[in-house]
């Protein structure tokens, strides 16, 4: 069966062509192989996978549920970083500028920013590094506060449009504390008034006990909740569209880091890609399956029953100009255990490697 592929148009000195690819019908030998491998992975994973791959040299695309909506979790931190660097380029901030950590800034999750005492001045450079490499939520919200949530959302739309994509395929980006307010707010509307420290306290409880803990914190009965449990509350929150998008749209966003965007110079884009290459939170995901001989500048995302990994991959030694770089975006949803998601995403990396999707297998 013919599979729709995208073939890149040349980019000339006029700048980045916003219609830089077009769709054609074409059969590619590796597409059927990769499809079979993904079906097999899902059979073991017992959940769903989404995969989007684009060769940025040729424009060729593979899509596996890439046009369905997915919760992107911490992938949204990439446009936050891009906006910070755009404002650096414009002279509106410097990476050495220090932001003062307030107690109200704390958000639960990974990262060392929470190890600092309130009142500590922390550089934007440090916050940017921690936001990307270890997915620090407190660092993220401090940077969003500095540049503005509206600017972050506009940045994401601009990046998608720069690659010829549809910005409407990405829902509104929220703060990380806003995610907690949204999820717990699906259980009880009063939870939307809670702050970061409240959610840190709630996270001390097992997922199965969080509804009861929330009821105690709010002084209400669980019978007043509008969702039966945390799992279904998260499903309801995802349905609002916040931090949700197609993998194709997010792939277009990533492609702008390679192809260019008017107010984000090559220097700033390389700064961001260099930080993404230092990501340490996804060693057991796509990178594990891709193996040696490939550089992967990427960002991971993890939430309730949902995991993602996305970035730009380049091979150390390519035989032809059509062998990359590649945008790769993959998400998984289903089982509770993060370890199951990581095994599935590592298997996706192996499937990309051995199917020939990224050129001759290595």
JSON list of C-alpha atoms in Angstrom, two decimals, residues 97-108 110-124 126-127 130 136-146 196-197 200:
[
{"chain": "A", "resi": 97, "resn": "UNK", "atom": "CA", "xyz": [20.68, 37.01, 35.01]},
{"chain": "A", "resi": 98, "resn": "UNK", "atom": "CA", "xyz": [19.58, 35.62, 38.36]},
{"chain": "A", "resi": 99, "resn": "UNK", "atom": "CA", "xyz": [16.01, 34.91, 39.39]},
{"chain": "A", "resi": 100, "resn": "UNK", "atom": "CA", "xyz": [15.15, 34.71, 43.08]},
{"chain": "A", "resi": 101, "resn": "UNK", "atom": "CA", "xyz": [13.58, 31.43, 44.13]},
{"chain": "A", "resi": 102, "resn": "UNK", "atom": "CA", "xyz": [10.39, 31.98, 46.11]},
{"chain": "A", "resi": 103, "resn": "UNK", "atom": "CA", "xyz": [8.60, 29.36, 48.18]},
{"chain": "A", "resi": 104, "resn": "UNK", "atom": "CA", "xyz": [5.64, 29.74, 45.83]},
{"chain": "A", "resi": 105, "resn": "UNK", "atom": "CA", "xyz": [7.87, 28.64, 42.92]},
{"chain": "A", "resi": 106, "resn": "UNK", "atom": "CA", "xyz": [8.33, 25.07, 44.15]},
{"chain": "A", "resi": 107, "resn": "UNK", "atom": "CA", "xyz": [6.75, 22.36, 41.99]},
{"chain": "A", "resi": 108, "resn": "UNK", "atom": "CA", "xyz": [6.95, 18.63, 42.64]},
{"chain": "A", "resi": 110, "resn": "UNK", "atom": "CA", "xyz": [12.63, 15.85, 39.33]},
{"chain": "A", "resi": 111, "resn": "UNK", "atom": "CA", "xyz": [15.48, 18.33, 39.40]},
{"chain": "A", "resi": 112, "resn": "UNK", "atom": "CA", "xyz": [17.82, 20.04, 41.86]},
{"chain": "A", "resi": 113, "resn": "UNK", "atom": "CA", "xyz": [16.19, 23.48, 41.96]},
{"chain": "A", "resi": 114, "resn": "UNK", "atom": "CA", "xyz": [14.00, 22.29, 44.83]},
{"chain": "A", "resi": 115, "resn": "UNK", "atom": "CA", "xyz": [17.14, 21.65, 46.86]},
{"chain": "A", "resi": 116, "resn": "UNK", "atom": "CA", "xyz": [17.76, 25.39, 47.15]},
{"chain": "A", "resi": 117, "resn": "UNK", "atom": "CA", "xyz": [16.34, 27.52, 49.93]},
{"chain": "A", "resi": 118, "resn": "UNK", "atom": "CA", "xyz": [13.72, 30.18, 49.20]},
{"chain": "A", "resi": 119, "resn": "UNK", "atom": "CA", "xyz": [15.44, 33.48, 48.56]},
{"chain": "A", "resi": 120, "resn": "UNK", "atom": "CA", "xyz": [18.32, 31.90, 46.64]},
{"chain": "A", "resi": 121, "resn": "UNK", "atom": "CA", "xyz": [19.27, 33.77, 43.43]},
{"chain": "A", "resi": 122, "resn": "UNK", "atom": "CA", "xyz": [19.63, 31.26, 40.57]},
{"chain": "A", "resi": 123, "resn": "UNK", "atom": "CA", "xyz": [20.94, 32.02, 37.08]},
{"chain": "A", "resi": 124, "resn": "UNK", "atom": "CA", "xyz": [18.80, 31.57, 33.99]},
{"chain": "A", "resi": 126, "resn": "UNK", "atom": "CA", "xyz": [21.33, 26.99, 35.44]},
{"chain": "A", "resi": 127, "resn": "UNK", "atom": "CA", "xyz": [17.53, 26.91, 35.22]},
{"chain": "A", "resi": 130, "resn": "UNK", "atom": "CA", "xyz": [18.09, 21.74, 34.60]},
{"chain": "A", "resi": 136, "resn": "UNK", "atom": "CA", "xyz": [13.17, 20.25, 36.42]},
{"chain": "A", "resi": 137, "resn": "UNK", "atom": "CA", "xyz": [9.62, 21.55, 36.93]},
{"chain": "A", "resi": 138, "resn": "UNK", "atom": "CA", "xyz": [10.44, 24.34, 39.36]},
{"chain": "A", "resi": 139, "resn": "UNK", "atom": "CA", "xyz": [13.08, 25.66, 36.96]},
{"chain": "A", "resi": 140, "resn": "UNK", "atom": "CA", "xyz": [10.53, 25.53, 34.15]},
{"chain": "A", "resi": 141, "resn": "UNK", "atom": "CA", "xyz": [7.89, 27.58, 35.94]},
{"chain": "A", "resi": 142, "resn": "UNK", "atom": "CA", "xyz": [10.48, 30.15, 37.01]},
{"chain": "A", "resi": 143, "resn": "UNK", "atom": "CA", "xyz": [11.51, 30.60, 33.38]},
{"chain": "A", "resi": 144, "resn": "UNK", "atom": "CA", "xyz": [7.88, 30.77, 32.23]},
{"chain": "A", "resi": 145, "resn": "UNK", "atom": "CA", "xyz": [7.26, 33.47, 34.84]},
{"chain": "A", "resi": 146, "resn": "UNK", "atom": "CA", "xyz": [10.26, 35.37, 33.47]},
{"chain": "A", "resi": 196, "resn": "UNK", "atom": "CA", "xyz": [3.00, 24.12, 44.48]},
{"chain": "A", "resi": 197, "resn": "UNK", "atom": "CA", "xyz": [3.66, 23.18, 48.11]},
{"chain": "A", "resi": 200, "resn": "UNK", "atom": "CA", "xyz": [4.25, 18.44, 46.81]}
]
